[in-house]
Tab-separated table of C-alpha atoms and ligand atoms in Angstrom:
chain	number	residue	atom	x	y	z
A	1	MET	CA	14.870	-3.807	-17.331
A	2	PRO	CA	12.703	-0.708	-16.802
A	3	CYS	CA	11.929	1.236	-19.985
A	4	ASP	CA	13.484	4.665	-20.456
A	5	SER	CA	10.327	6.093	-21.886
A	6	PRO	CA	7.375	3.756	-21.588
A	7	ASP	CA	4.831	3.481	-24.383
A	8	TRP	CA	1.775	4.339	-22.301
A	9	ALA	CA	-0.675	3.829	-25.170
A	10	ALA	CA	0.618	0.304	-25.817
A	11	LEU	CA	0.541	-0.495	-22.123
A	12	ARG	CA	-3.059	0.694	-21.901
A	13	ARG	CA	-4.089	-1.340	-24.940
A	14	ASP	CA	-2.230	-4.520	-23.977
A	15	GLU	CA	-2.652	-4.618	-20.222
A	16	PHE	CA	-5.742	-2.678	-19.188
A	17	PRO	CA	-9.015	-3.984	-20.632
A	18	VAL	CA	-10.801	-1.934	-17.945
A	19	ALA	CA	-10.142	1.104	-20.145
A	20	GLU	CA	-12.477	-0.236	-22.852
A	21	ARG	CA	-15.415	0.561	-20.603
A	22	TRP	CA	-14.347	2.899	-17.843
A	23	ALA	CA	-12.399	6.040	-17.298
A	24	TYR	CA	-11.173	4.462	-14.078
A	25	PHE	CA	-9.967	6.879	-11.398
A	26	ASP	CA	-10.407	4.751	-8.274
A	27	HIS	CA	-7.097	2.968	-7.708
A	28	ALA	CA	-6.978	4.196	-4.119
A	29	ALA	CA	-9.962	1.882	-3.521
A	30	VAL	CA	-9.388	-1.305	-5.545
A	31	SER	CA	-7.547	-1.450	-8.839
A	32	PRO	CA	-8.572	-3.398	-11.934
A	33	LEU	CA	-6.280	-6.346	-12.715
A	34	PRO	CA	-3.829	-6.002	-15.597
A	35	ARG	CA	-4.396	-8.557	-18.338
A	36	SER	CA	-1.163	-10.470	-17.573
A	37	SER	CA	-2.068	-10.796	-13.874
A	38	ALA	CA	-5.570	-12.024	-14.694
A	39	ALA	CA	-4.106	-14.517	-17.194
A	40	LEU	CA	-1.735	-15.906	-14.576
A	41	LEU	CA	-4.584	-16.226	-12.091
A	42	ARG	CA	-6.635	-18.093	-14.691
A	43	SER	CA	-3.773	-20.445	-15.396
A	44	TRP	CA	-3.432	-21.116	-11.663
A	45	LEU	CA	-7.160	-21.886	-11.459
A	46	ASP	CA	-6.906	-24.183	-14.435
A	47	ASP	CA	-3.901	-25.977	-13.011
A	48	GLN	CA	-5.501	-26.366	-9.582
A	49	GLU	CA	-8.690	-27.663	-11.179
A	50	HIS	CA	-6.937	-30.273	-13.314
A	51	ASN	CA	-3.792	-31.176	-11.378
A	52	GLY	CA	-4.365	-30.414	-7.712
A	53	VAL	CA	-1.079	-30.248	-5.858
A	54	VAL	CA	1.108	-31.788	-8.588
A	55	HIS	CA	2.609	-28.526	-9.814
A	56	TRP	CA	2.654	-26.844	-6.422
A	57	PRO	CA	6.488	-26.599	-6.375
A	58	ASP	CA	6.351	-24.467	-9.539
A	59	TRP	CA	3.918	-22.057	-7.931
A	60	GLU	CA	6.004	-21.999	-4.780
A	61	ALA	CA	9.072	-21.170	-6.874
A	62	LYS	CA	7.173	-18.193	-8.259
A	63	LEU	CA	6.560	-17.014	-4.704
A	64	ARG	CA	10.323	-16.773	-4.223
A	65	VAL	CA	10.535	-14.484	-7.249
A	66	ASN	CA	7.566	-12.481	-5.979
A	67	ARG	CA	9.179	-12.060	-2.580
A	68	ALA	CA	12.382	-10.810	-4.201
A	69	ASN	CA	10.388	-8.394	-6.371
A	70	ALA	CA	8.423	-7.070	-3.396
A	71	ALA	CA	11.776	-6.475	-1.685
A	72	ARG	CA	13.115	-4.721	-4.802
A	73	LEU	CA	10.193	-2.318	-4.762
A	74	ILE	CA	11.391	-0.824	-1.485
A	75	HIS	CA	15.118	-1.740	-1.740
A	76	ALA	CA	14.865	-4.267	1.078
A	77	HIS	CA	16.286	-7.793	1.373
A	78	PRO	CA	13.892	-10.689	0.629
A	79	ASP	CA	14.555	-12.013	4.153
A	80	GLU	CA	12.872	-8.868	5.486
A	81	ILE	CA	9.609	-9.560	3.609
A	82	ALA	CA	6.632	-11.514	4.956
A	83	PHE	CA	3.619	-12.065	2.739
A	84	VAL	CA	0.399	-10.947	4.410
A	85	ASN	CA	-3.223	-10.991	3.414
A	86	SER	CA	-3.853	-7.351	4.218
A	87	THR	CA	-2.149	-4.165	5.307
A	88	THR	CA	-4.122	-4.587	8.507
A	89	GLN	CA	-2.534	-7.981	9.154
A	90	GLY	CA	0.941	-6.486	8.718
A	91	ILE	CA	0.159	-3.698	11.175
A	92	GLY	CA	-1.219	-6.249	13.645
A	93	LEU	CA	1.923	-8.414	13.441
A	94	VAL	CA	4.015	-5.512	14.646
A	95	ALA	CA	1.506	-4.022	17.099
A	96	GLU	CA	0.985	-7.387	18.809
A	97	GLY	CA	4.610	-8.482	18.638
A	98	PHE	CA	6.315	-5.291	19.787
A	99	PRO	CA	8.182	-5.647	23.122
A	100	TRP	CA	5.897	-3.309	25.059
A	101	ARG	CA	6.080	-2.309	28.666
A	102	GLU	CA	3.128	-0.917	30.559
A	103	GLY	CA	2.818	2.860	30.344
A	104	GLU	CA	4.283	3.187	26.863
A	105	SER	CA	2.636	5.007	23.958
A	106	VAL	CA	2.137	5.052	20.197
A	107	VAL	CA	1.659	8.231	18.153
A	108	THR	CA	-0.234	8.574	14.880
A	109	ALA	CA	-2.360	11.028	12.929
A	110	ALA	CA	-6.053	11.265	13.731
A	111	GLU	CA	-6.960	11.151	10.036
A	112	GLU	CA	-5.383	7.705	9.539
A	113	TYR	CA	-7.411	4.873	8.036
A	114	PRO	CA	-8.908	2.780	10.891
A	115	SER	CA	-6.534	-0.106	10.067
A	116	ASN	CA	-3.690	1.988	11.426
A	117	VAL	CA	-5.669	2.986	14.518
A	118	TYR	CA	-7.510	-0.020	15.941
A	119	PRO	CA	-4.534	-2.445	16.157
A	120	TRP	CA	-2.776	0.125	18.351
A	121	MET	CA	-5.916	0.963	20.351
A	122	ASN	CA	-6.226	-2.736	20.988
A	123	LEU	CA	-3.074	-2.494	23.125
A	124	ALA	CA	-4.886	-0.555	25.863
A	125	SER	CA	-5.394	-3.767	27.835
A	126	ARG	CA	-1.573	-4.150	27.875
A	127	GLY	CA	-1.164	-0.641	29.285
A	128	VAL	CA	-0.112	0.950	25.975
A	129	SER	CA	-1.902	4.134	24.936
A	130	LEU	CA	-2.492	5.614	21.486
A	131	ARG	CA	-2.138	9.352	20.862
A	132	LEU	CA	-4.118	10.639	17.876
A	133	VAL	CA	-2.789	13.898	16.480
A	134	PRO	CA	-5.442	16.037	14.749
A	135	SER	CA	-4.831	17.456	11.286
A	136	ARG	CA	-5.007	21.152	10.593
A	137	GLY	CA	-5.992	22.667	7.251
A	138	GLY	CA	-6.422	19.273	5.596
A	139	ARG	CA	-2.925	18.074	6.384
A	140	VAL	CA	-0.776	16.445	9.040
A	141	TRP	CA	1.968	18.587	10.587
A	142	ILE	CA	5.273	17.032	11.570
A	143	ASP	CA	5.647	19.458	14.464
A	144	ASP	CA	2.334	18.244	15.893
A	145	LEU	CA	3.425	14.599	15.660
A	146	VAL	CA	6.772	15.443	17.248
A	147	ALA	CA	5.072	17.372	20.070
A	148	ALA	CA	2.879	14.332	20.809
A	149	CYS	CA	5.931	12.126	21.385
A	150	ASP	CA	7.573	11.940	24.791
A	151	GLY	CA	9.781	9.567	26.783
A	152	THR	CA	7.023	6.908	26.772
A	153	THR	CA	6.670	6.824	22.986
A	154	ARG	CA	8.016	3.624	21.419
A	155	VAL	CA	6.310	3.687	17.991
A	156	LEU	CA	5.323	6.405	15.551
A	157	THR	CA	3.051	5.012	12.839
A	158	ILE	CA	1.825	6.881	9.781
A	159	SER	CA	0.463	6.358	6.280
A	160	HIS	CA	2.785	7.429	3.526
A	161	VAL	CA	-0.289	9.032	1.963
A	162	GLU	CA	-3.469	9.829	3.884
A	163	PHE	CA	-6.388	8.006	2.264
A	164	SER	CA	-9.014	10.749	2.391
A	165	SER	CA	-6.955	13.912	1.915
A	166	GLY	CA	-4.150	12.547	-0.273
A	167	PHE	CA	-1.614	14.359	1.912
A	168	ARG	CA	1.874	12.915	1.574
A	169	ASN	CA	3.686	12.573	4.882
A	170	ASP	CA	7.410	13.306	4.823
A	171	LEU	CA	8.866	9.894	5.625
A	172	ASP	CA	12.472	11.099	5.537
A	173	ALA	CA	11.872	13.790	8.145
A	174	LEU	CA	9.730	11.561	10.358
A	175	GLY	CA	12.149	8.642	10.026
A	176	ASP	CA	15.115	10.835	10.967
A	177	PHE	CA	13.239	12.165	13.985
A	178	CYS	CA	12.332	8.644	15.109
A	179	ARG	CA	15.865	7.359	14.615
A	180	ALA	CA	17.306	10.228	16.662
A	181	ARG	CA	14.834	9.633	19.470
A	182	GLY	CA	14.988	5.822	19.511
A	183	ILE	CA	11.349	5.531	18.407
A	184	ALA	CA	10.393	2.721	16.015
A	185	PHE	CA	8.880	3.993	12.754
A	186	PHE	CA	6.002	2.140	11.062
A	187	VAL	CA	4.709	3.100	7.608
A	188	ASP	CA	1.337	2.063	6.208
A	189	ALA	CA	2.407	2.215	2.570
A	190	ILE	CA	-0.735	1.033	0.791
A	191	GLN	CA	-1.661	4.504	-0.498
A	192	GLY	CA	1.895	5.530	-1.296
A	193	LEU	CA	3.775	2.697	-2.934
A	194	GLY	CA	3.401	3.032	-6.700
A	195	PRO	CA	2.661	6.755	-6.960
A	196	LEU	CA	5.697	7.315	-4.732
A	197	GLU	CA	8.966	5.488	-4.383
A	198	ILE	CA	10.299	4.146	-1.104
A	199	ASP	CA	13.890	3.188	-0.388
A	200	VAL	CA	14.436	1.695	3.044
A	201	THR	CA	18.208	1.928	2.646
A	202	ARG	CA	17.792	5.712	2.622
A	203	THR	CA	14.723	6.303	4.760
A	204	PRO	CA	14.945	4.858	8.277
A	205	ILE	CA	11.710	2.888	8.247
A	206	ASP	CA	11.569	0.005	10.730
A	207	PHE	CA	8.326	-1.614	9.554
A	208	LEU	CA	6.073	-1.193	6.545
A	209	ALA	CA	2.940	-2.917	5.284
A	210	ALA	CA	1.002	-2.708	2.034
A	211	ASP	CA	-1.595	-4.902	0.412
A	212	GLY	CA	-1.379	-5.111	-3.370
A	213	HIS	CA	-4.953	-4.304	-4.354
A	214	LYS	CA	-4.616	-0.551	-4.808
A	215	TRP	CA	-1.666	1.093	-6.556
A	216	LEU	CA	0.251	-2.151	-7.002
A	217	LEU	CA	-2.570	-3.421	-9.261
A	218	GLY	CA	-2.920	-6.801	-7.560
A	219	PRO	CA	-5.943	-8.741	-6.352
A	220	GLU	CA	-7.332	-8.193	-2.853
A	221	GLY	CA	-5.892	-10.114	0.060
A	222	ALA	CA	-2.257	-10.383	-1.025
A	223	GLY	CA	0.498	-8.020	0.039
A	224	PHE	CA	3.610	-7.808	2.146
A	225	CYS	CA	5.053	-6.593	5.401
A	226	TYR	CA	8.630	-5.371	5.718
A	227	VAL	CA	10.460	-5.898	9.018
A	228	ARG	CA	13.918	-4.339	9.158
A	229	ARG	CA	16.436	-7.088	9.807
A	230	GLU	CA	17.435	-5.968	13.300
A	231	TRP	CA	13.789	-6.176	14.429
A	232	ILE	CA	13.127	-9.758	13.302
A	233	GLU	CA	14.434	-11.306	16.508
A	234	ARG	CA	13.178	-8.476	18.714
A	235	LEU	CA	9.491	-8.808	17.881
A	236	ARG	CA	7.500	-11.594	19.444
A	237	PRO	CA	6.343	-13.666	16.469
A	238	VAL	CA	2.552	-13.994	16.306
A	239	GLY	CA	0.575	-16.363	14.079
A	240	VAL	CA	3.329	-18.976	14.305
A	241	GLY	CA	2.666	-22.309	12.559
A	242	TRP	CA	4.201	-25.076	10.458
A	243	HIS	CA	5.737	-22.679	7.929
A	244	SER	CA	7.411	-20.493	10.597
A	245	VAL	CA	10.162	-22.974	11.414
A	246	VAL	CA	13.401	-23.849	9.622
A	247	GLY	CA	12.353	-27.418	8.828
A	248	SER	CA	8.928	-26.380	7.593
A	249	TYR	CA	8.577	-28.806	4.688
A	250	ASN	CA	10.233	-32.048	5.661
A	251	ALA	CA	11.258	-32.214	9.289
A	252	PRO	CA	10.330	-35.666	10.553
A	253	ASP	CA	10.261	-34.465	14.148
A	254	LEU	CA	9.048	-31.380	15.846
A	255	ASP	CA	11.781	-28.771	15.986
A	256	PHE	CA	10.643	-25.360	17.104
A	257	THR	CA	13.456	-23.347	15.569
A	258	LEU	CA	12.009	-20.217	14.004
A	259	LYS	CA	13.211	-19.136	10.578
A	260	PRO	CA	15.737	-16.303	10.895
A	261	SER	CA	13.792	-14.322	8.264
A	262	ALA	CA	10.420	-12.561	8.151
A	263	GLU	CA	8.960	-15.799	6.786
A	264	ARG	CA	8.450	-16.763	10.436
A	265	TRP	CA	5.263	-14.649	10.294
A	266	GLU	CA	3.874	-16.807	7.476
A	267	GLY	CA	2.515	-19.485	9.766
A	268	GLY	CA	0.323	-21.496	7.396
A	269	SER	CA	-0.737	-21.984	3.790
A	270	PHE	CA	-0.411	-19.112	1.367
A	271	ASN	CA	-3.109	-17.234	-0.499
A	272	MET	CA	-1.558	-18.847	-3.554
A	273	PRO	CA	-3.759	-17.337	-6.309
A	274	GLY	CA	-3.687	-13.918	-4.706
A	275	LEU	CA	0.085	-13.919	-4.364
A	276	GLN	CA	0.511	-15.078	-7.969
A	277	GLY	CA	-1.601	-12.157	-9.189
A	278	PHE	CA	0.228	-9.812	-6.835
A	279	GLY	CA	3.565	-11.033	-8.195
A	280	ALA	CA	2.539	-10.566	-11.807
A	281	SER	CA	1.350	-7.010	-11.132
A	282	VAL	CA	4.487	-6.060	-9.220
A	283	ALA	CA	6.595	-7.532	-12.038
A	284	LEU	CA	4.686	-5.392	-14.532
A	285	LEU	CA	5.318	-2.236	-12.499
A	286	LEU	CA	9.007	-3.109	-12.107
A	287	SER	CA	9.305	-3.666	-15.852
A	288	VAL	CA	7.891	-0.193	-16.488
A	289	GLY	CA	10.168	1.177	-13.786
A	290	PRO	CA	9.168	2.592	-10.379
A	291	LYS	CA	10.399	6.088	-11.270
A	292	ALA	CA	8.420	6.227	-14.521
A	293	VAL	CA	5.356	4.837	-12.737
A	294	SER	CA	5.610	7.488	-10.044
A	295	GLN	CA	6.118	10.376	-12.464
A	296	ARG	CA	3.249	9.250	-14.659
A	297	ILE	CA	0.768	8.892	-11.777
A	298	LEU	CA	1.749	12.264	-10.299
A	299	ASP	CA	1.373	13.838	-13.733
A	300	ARG	CA	-2.103	12.300	-14.180
A	301	ALA	CA	-3.115	13.448	-10.694
A	302	GLU	CA	-2.023	16.991	-11.521
A	303	ALA	CA	-4.166	16.910	-14.659
A	304	VAL	CA	-7.149	15.785	-12.560
A	305	ARG	CA	-6.541	18.671	-10.137
A	306	GLU	CA	-6.565	21.141	-12.990
A	307	ILE	CA	-9.829	19.721	-14.374
A	308	ALA	CA	-11.446	19.769	-10.940
A	309	ARG	CA	-10.442	23.357	-10.256
A	310	SER	CA	-11.885	24.501	-13.562
A	311	ALA	CA	-15.145	22.747	-12.594
A	312	GLY	CA	-15.262	24.808	-9.387
A	313	TRP	CA	-13.913	22.236	-6.911
A	314	THR	CA	-11.419	23.046	-4.175
A	315	VAL	CA	-8.423	20.758	-3.773
A	316	VAL	CA	-8.126	19.677	-0.129
A	317	GLY	CA	-4.982	20.390	1.865
A	318	SER	CA	-1.541	21.454	0.803
A	319	THR	CA	-0.670	22.034	-2.840
A	320	ARG	CA	3.118	22.128	-2.347
A	321	PRO	CA	4.552	19.599	-4.833
A	322	GLU	CA	6.317	17.674	-2.064
A	323	ASP	CA	2.990	17.144	-0.261
A	324	LEU	CA	1.140	15.729	-3.280
A	325	SER	CA	0.393	12.110	-4.132
A	326	GLY	CA	-1.714	9.999	-6.488
A	327	ILE	CA	-4.863	10.914	-4.547
A	328	VAL	CA	-6.824	14.035	-5.411
A	329	ALA	CA	-9.364	14.969	-2.716
A	330	LEU	CA	-11.963	17.635	-3.501
A	331	GLU	CA	-14.689	19.665	-1.851
A	332	LYS	CA	-17.396	21.946	-3.174
A	333	PRO	CA	-19.764	23.762	-0.783
A	334	GLY	CA	-23.327	22.520	-1.039
A	335	VAL	CA	-22.465	19.564	-3.267
A	336	ASP	CA	-22.911	15.985	-2.064
A	337	PRO	CA	-19.853	14.006	-3.267
A	338	ASN	CA	-21.802	10.728	-3.122
A	339	ALA	CA	-24.281	12.113	-5.640
A	340	VAL	CA	-21.364	13.183	-7.841
A	341	VAL	CA	-19.842	9.695	-7.661
A	342	ARG	CA	-23.167	8.271	-8.888
A	343	HIS	CA	-23.417	10.922	-11.614
A	344	LEU	CA	-19.891	10.105	-12.794
A	345	ARG	CA	-20.454	6.377	-12.731
A	346	GLU	CA	-23.498	6.721	-14.985
A	347	ARG	CA	-21.129	8.415	-17.437
A	348	GLY	CA	-18.492	5.688	-17.255
A	349	VAL	CA	-16.178	7.476	-14.818
A	350	ALA	CA	-15.173	5.602	-11.650
A	351	ALA	CA	-14.290	7.681	-8.565
A	352	ALA	CA	-15.028	7.503	-4.839
A	353	CYS	CA	-16.257	9.485	-1.870
A	354	ARG	CA	-14.234	9.276	1.333
A	355	ARG	CA	-14.930	11.270	4.491
A	356	ALA	CA	-17.295	13.575	2.579
A	357	ARG	CA	-14.733	14.339	-0.111
A	358	LEU	CA	-14.768	13.466	-3.779
A	359	ARG	CA	-11.660	11.355	-4.413
A	360	PHE	CA	-9.864	10.600	-7.666
A	361	SER	CA	-6.870	8.292	-7.984
A	362	PRO	CA	-5.529	7.875	-11.541
A	363	HIS	CA	-2.920	5.356	-12.679
A	364	ILE	CA	-0.330	4.994	-15.426
A	365	TYR	CA	-2.738	3.922	-18.168
A	366	ASN	CA	-5.239	6.784	-17.780
A	367	ASP	CA	-4.876	8.706	-21.024
A	368	ASP	CA	-6.046	12.052	-22.329
A	369	ASP	CA	-9.347	10.511	-23.471
A	370	ASP	CA	-10.054	9.448	-19.891
A	371	LEU	CA	-9.234	12.970	-18.733
A	372	ALA	CA	-11.552	14.444	-21.389
A	373	ARG	CA	-14.358	12.151	-20.208
A	374	LEU	CA	-13.740	13.280	-16.678
A	375	ARG	CA	-13.753	16.957	-17.691
A	376	GLU	CA	-17.075	16.550	-19.465
A	377	ALA	CA	-18.723	14.510	-16.720
A	378	LEU	CA	-17.472	16.704	-13.864
A	379	GLY	CA	-18.390	19.882	-15.655
A	380	GLY	CA	-22.022	18.856	-15.453
A	381	SER	CA	-21.934	17.813	-11.801
B	1	PLP	C1	-4.193	3.996	4.326
B	1	PLP	C2	-4.905	2.670	4.331
B	1	PLP	N1	-4.469	1.717	5.151
B	1	PLP	C3	-5.056	0.497	5.178
B	1	PLP	C4	-6.142	0.227	4.383
B	1	PLP	C5	-6.766	-1.138	4.474
B	1	PLP	O1	-6.004	-2.047	3.771
B	1	PLP	P1	-6.158	-3.602	3.984
B	1	PLP	O2	-7.570	-3.950	3.635
B	1	PLP	O3	-5.150	-4.189	3.069
B	1	PLP	O4	-5.881	-3.902	5.409
B	1	PLP	C6	-6.635	1.191	3.514
B	1	PLP	C7	-7.803	0.912	2.648
B	1	PLP	O5	-8.408	1.780	2.068
B	1	PLP	C8	-5.996	2.450	3.483
B	1	PLP	O6	-6.405	3.427	2.666
């Protein structure tokens, strides 16, 4: 059960050894592993080293729990979840499998991460065009996305949170628009899920993908793709293999009957260690409680904004509360953010530079000491 009021200090001490060395503010890049996830990974390694396949059914059973927990995160059904080895793979499954006709179009924001651009651009040879909508004033405008859609538009795809500006797109408004216009709605959730909650029973999202290595605190190369139930049969399944069919484990004969669930996209062997670590991290976040996790990250991000402003940095984009996320993007005229990242790192503070902006992305275990270290190190930048 999620805690009513989590003990953040205990969580930091017990689960985040990274904090012994770093004031770590780079979860929008790659997160450190919680202690319990690393321990599970080690036990998998040990088991694989000493027992090979013998205990494989136990690890497979854990995957079932992990699938259910991934579904719980977004209020989906486990049958709507396919494990993937990157957000990019999840986007590709939908882009390649969508029932396109020549002359149709996809709309997205120009500031999207390339993973949500190239898979759609790659459809040009099938006669499908991509419309990139420029941002204005460091943010994406719904009206601009809407204006880019016309009768040819079949998919609108957007990141919940833009990776370099931290701007939070309004999924409810975009989803409602898409639903009303018969446009399928894809969400790249890797920068949103964790700092922000998603409920697919409330928000009309058709497809969503997120790897676990950022805000979900998992290892790289293990995540999930959500396909709303009514789309499972409508997409052409790509990457089909032995695991895609109903008799995947013990059919004596070939029987090409695809699973009725999103598992049909899991054609071959799993990234077993990655998915075990992913599952342990998701379980940790669920035990804290998605609401508490979100509030804590947003609170930490606000504290970082305040520190940055007092050090003379300008926060990029909108500062309306409903547009904010776990990402804080900053600019300062005449200052090279890459040099600042190096300066901070020498002082034990981990941050990033993306698209010429200084980027901070705190998580639940960042405490006031981390913030004080940041204040001191940034003050001198
Ligand atoms: C918004 C967004 N989408 C996708 C990706 C890439 O994720 P993956 O490597 O899991 O495909 C990133 C990585 O930074 C990202 O920020």
